[in-house]
Short mmCIF file of C-alpha atoms in Angstrom, two decimals:
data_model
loop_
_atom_site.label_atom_id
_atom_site.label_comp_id
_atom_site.label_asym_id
_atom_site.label_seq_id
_atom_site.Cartn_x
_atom_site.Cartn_y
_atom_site.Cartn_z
CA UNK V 1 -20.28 22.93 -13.09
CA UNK V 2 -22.58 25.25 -13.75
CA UNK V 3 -24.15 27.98 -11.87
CA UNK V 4 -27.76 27.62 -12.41
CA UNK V 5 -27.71 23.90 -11.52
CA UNK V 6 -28.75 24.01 -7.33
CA UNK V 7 -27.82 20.67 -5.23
CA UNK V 8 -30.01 20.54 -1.94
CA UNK V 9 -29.53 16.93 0.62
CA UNK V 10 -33.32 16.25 2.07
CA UNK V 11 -35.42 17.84 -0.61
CA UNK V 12 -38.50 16.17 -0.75
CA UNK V 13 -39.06 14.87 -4.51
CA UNK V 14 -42.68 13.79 -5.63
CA UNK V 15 -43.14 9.87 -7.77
CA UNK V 16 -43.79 11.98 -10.96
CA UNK V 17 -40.53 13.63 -10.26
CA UNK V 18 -38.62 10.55 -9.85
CA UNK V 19 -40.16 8.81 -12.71
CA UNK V 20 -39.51 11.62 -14.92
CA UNK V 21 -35.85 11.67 -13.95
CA UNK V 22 -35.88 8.04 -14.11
CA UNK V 23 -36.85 8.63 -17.74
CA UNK V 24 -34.44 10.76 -18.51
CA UNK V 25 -31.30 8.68 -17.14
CA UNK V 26 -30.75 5.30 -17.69
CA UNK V 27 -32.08 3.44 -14.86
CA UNK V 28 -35.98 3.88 -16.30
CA UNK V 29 -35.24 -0.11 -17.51
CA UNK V 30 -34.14 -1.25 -14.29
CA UNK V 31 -36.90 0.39 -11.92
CA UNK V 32 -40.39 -0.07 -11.08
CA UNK V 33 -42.86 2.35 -12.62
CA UNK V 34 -45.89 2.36 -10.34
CA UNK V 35 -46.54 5.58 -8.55
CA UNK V 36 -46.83 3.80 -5.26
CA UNK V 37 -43.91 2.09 -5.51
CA UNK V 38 -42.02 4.66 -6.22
CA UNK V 39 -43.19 6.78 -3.87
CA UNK V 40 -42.65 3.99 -1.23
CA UNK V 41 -38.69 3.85 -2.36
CA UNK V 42 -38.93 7.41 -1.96
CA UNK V 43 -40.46 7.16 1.80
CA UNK V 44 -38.34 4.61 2.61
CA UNK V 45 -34.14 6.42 2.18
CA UNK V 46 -33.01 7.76 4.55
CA UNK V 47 -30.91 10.42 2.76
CA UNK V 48 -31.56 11.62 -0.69
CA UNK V 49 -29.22 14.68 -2.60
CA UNK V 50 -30.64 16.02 -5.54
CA UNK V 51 -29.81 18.27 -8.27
CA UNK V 52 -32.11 20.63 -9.97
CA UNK V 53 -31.84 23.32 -12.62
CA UNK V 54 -34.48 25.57 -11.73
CA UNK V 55 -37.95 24.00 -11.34
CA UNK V 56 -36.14 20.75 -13.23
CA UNK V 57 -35.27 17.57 -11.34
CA UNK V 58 -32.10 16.56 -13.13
CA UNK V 59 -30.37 14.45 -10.60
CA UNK V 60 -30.81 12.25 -7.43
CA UNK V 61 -28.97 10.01 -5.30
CA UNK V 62 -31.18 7.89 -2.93
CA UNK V 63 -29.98 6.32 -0.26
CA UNK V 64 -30.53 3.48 2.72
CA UNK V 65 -28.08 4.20 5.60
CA UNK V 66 -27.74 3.94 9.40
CA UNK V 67 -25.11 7.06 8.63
CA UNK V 68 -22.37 5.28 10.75
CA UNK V 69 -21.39 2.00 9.23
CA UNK V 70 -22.75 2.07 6.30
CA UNK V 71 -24.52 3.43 3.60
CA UNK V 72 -26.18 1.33 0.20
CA UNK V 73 -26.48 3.72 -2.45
CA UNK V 74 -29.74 2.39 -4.27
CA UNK V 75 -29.99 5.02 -7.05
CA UNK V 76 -27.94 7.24 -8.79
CA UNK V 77 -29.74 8.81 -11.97
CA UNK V 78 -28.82 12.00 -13.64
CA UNK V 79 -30.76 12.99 -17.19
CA UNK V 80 -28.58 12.18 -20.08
CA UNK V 81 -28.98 15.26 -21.51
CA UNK V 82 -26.75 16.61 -18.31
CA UNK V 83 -24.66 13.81 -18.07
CA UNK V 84 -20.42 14.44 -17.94
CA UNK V 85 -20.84 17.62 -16.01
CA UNK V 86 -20.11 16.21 -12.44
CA UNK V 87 -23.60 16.27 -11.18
CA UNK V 88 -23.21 11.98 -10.67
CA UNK V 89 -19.98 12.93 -8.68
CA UNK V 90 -21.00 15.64 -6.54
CA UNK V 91 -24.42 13.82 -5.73
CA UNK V 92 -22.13 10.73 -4.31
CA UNK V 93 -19.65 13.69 -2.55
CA UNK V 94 -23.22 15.26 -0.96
CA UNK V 95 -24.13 11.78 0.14
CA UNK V 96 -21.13 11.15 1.57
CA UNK V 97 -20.90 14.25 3.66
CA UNK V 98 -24.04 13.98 4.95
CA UNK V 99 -22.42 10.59 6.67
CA UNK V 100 -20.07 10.23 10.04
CA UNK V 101 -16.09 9.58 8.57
CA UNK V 102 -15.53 6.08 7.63
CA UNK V 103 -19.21 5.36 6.83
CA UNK V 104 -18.56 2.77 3.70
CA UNK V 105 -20.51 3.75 0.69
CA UNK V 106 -21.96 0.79 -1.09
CA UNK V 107 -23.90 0.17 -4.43
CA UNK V 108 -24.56 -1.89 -6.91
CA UNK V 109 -23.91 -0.68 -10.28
CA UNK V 110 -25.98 -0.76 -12.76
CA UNK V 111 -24.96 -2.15 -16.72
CA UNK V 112 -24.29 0.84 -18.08
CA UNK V 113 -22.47 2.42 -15.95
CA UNK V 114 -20.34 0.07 -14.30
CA UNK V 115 -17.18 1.81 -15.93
CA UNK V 116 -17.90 5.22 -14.24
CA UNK V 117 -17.72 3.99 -10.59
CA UNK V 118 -13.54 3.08 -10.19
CA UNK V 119 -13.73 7.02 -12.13
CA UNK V 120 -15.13 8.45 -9.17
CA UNK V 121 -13.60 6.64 -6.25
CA UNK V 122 -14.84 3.18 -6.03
CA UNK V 123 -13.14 -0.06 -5.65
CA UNK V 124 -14.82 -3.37 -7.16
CA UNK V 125 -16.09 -5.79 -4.55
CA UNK V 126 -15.67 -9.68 -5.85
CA UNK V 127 -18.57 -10.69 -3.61
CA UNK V 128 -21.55 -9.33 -3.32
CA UNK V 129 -24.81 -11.25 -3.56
CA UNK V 130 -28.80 -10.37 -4.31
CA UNK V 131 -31.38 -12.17 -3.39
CA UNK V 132 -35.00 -11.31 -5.30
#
């Protein structure tokens, strides 16, 4: 990892912000792009862990949780250009300590990166279902 990269759980991040990262990683396909929309996925976790490097957003992990039972993951985007450095791995280990032991970490992965998951400590669900 390296040094100048700064993680920080409950850092307010701006739309613009997100939709830049968004951008940058691969999930720009699979999310709105409206600034209020964003912004209202933004007002709406309950727990977000991002990483920056300096005055750069290059990482986030959003999250909906009740912090006990359980916690749905809804986005996990790190810029590509910082991508296999363990930022995606120590966003989900930030997000998980922010939550009481045993809390079960859920998401739904997206295309792309559906190999990285089992990599990093998750086990495939054979039923989950989305409504939408």
């Amino acid at each position: 990892m390296e040094p100048r990269l700064n993680f920080e759980t409950g850092r307010a991040i701006t739309a613009d912000q997100f939709r830049d990262l968004l951008g940058r990683s691969t999930l720009a396909a699979r999310r709105p792009a409206d600034a209020s929309t964003l912004q209202a996925m933004l007002d709406g976790a309950d727990l977000t862990a991002t990483c920056w490097d300096g005055g750069l957003l290059v990482g986030v992990a959003r999250s909906v949780t009740d912090f006990a039972y359980c916690c749905y993951l809804s986005d996990l985007a790190v810029d590509v250009a910082y991508q296999r450095r363990g930022i995606g791995r120590r966003l989900i280990d930030e997000t998980a300590a922010a939550l009481r032991p045993g809390c079960k970490l859920v998401l739904l992965a997206a295309p792309a990166a559906e190999g990285y998951y089992p990599k990093v400590g998750f086990e495939r669900h054979r039923s989950a279902w989305v409504r939408g």
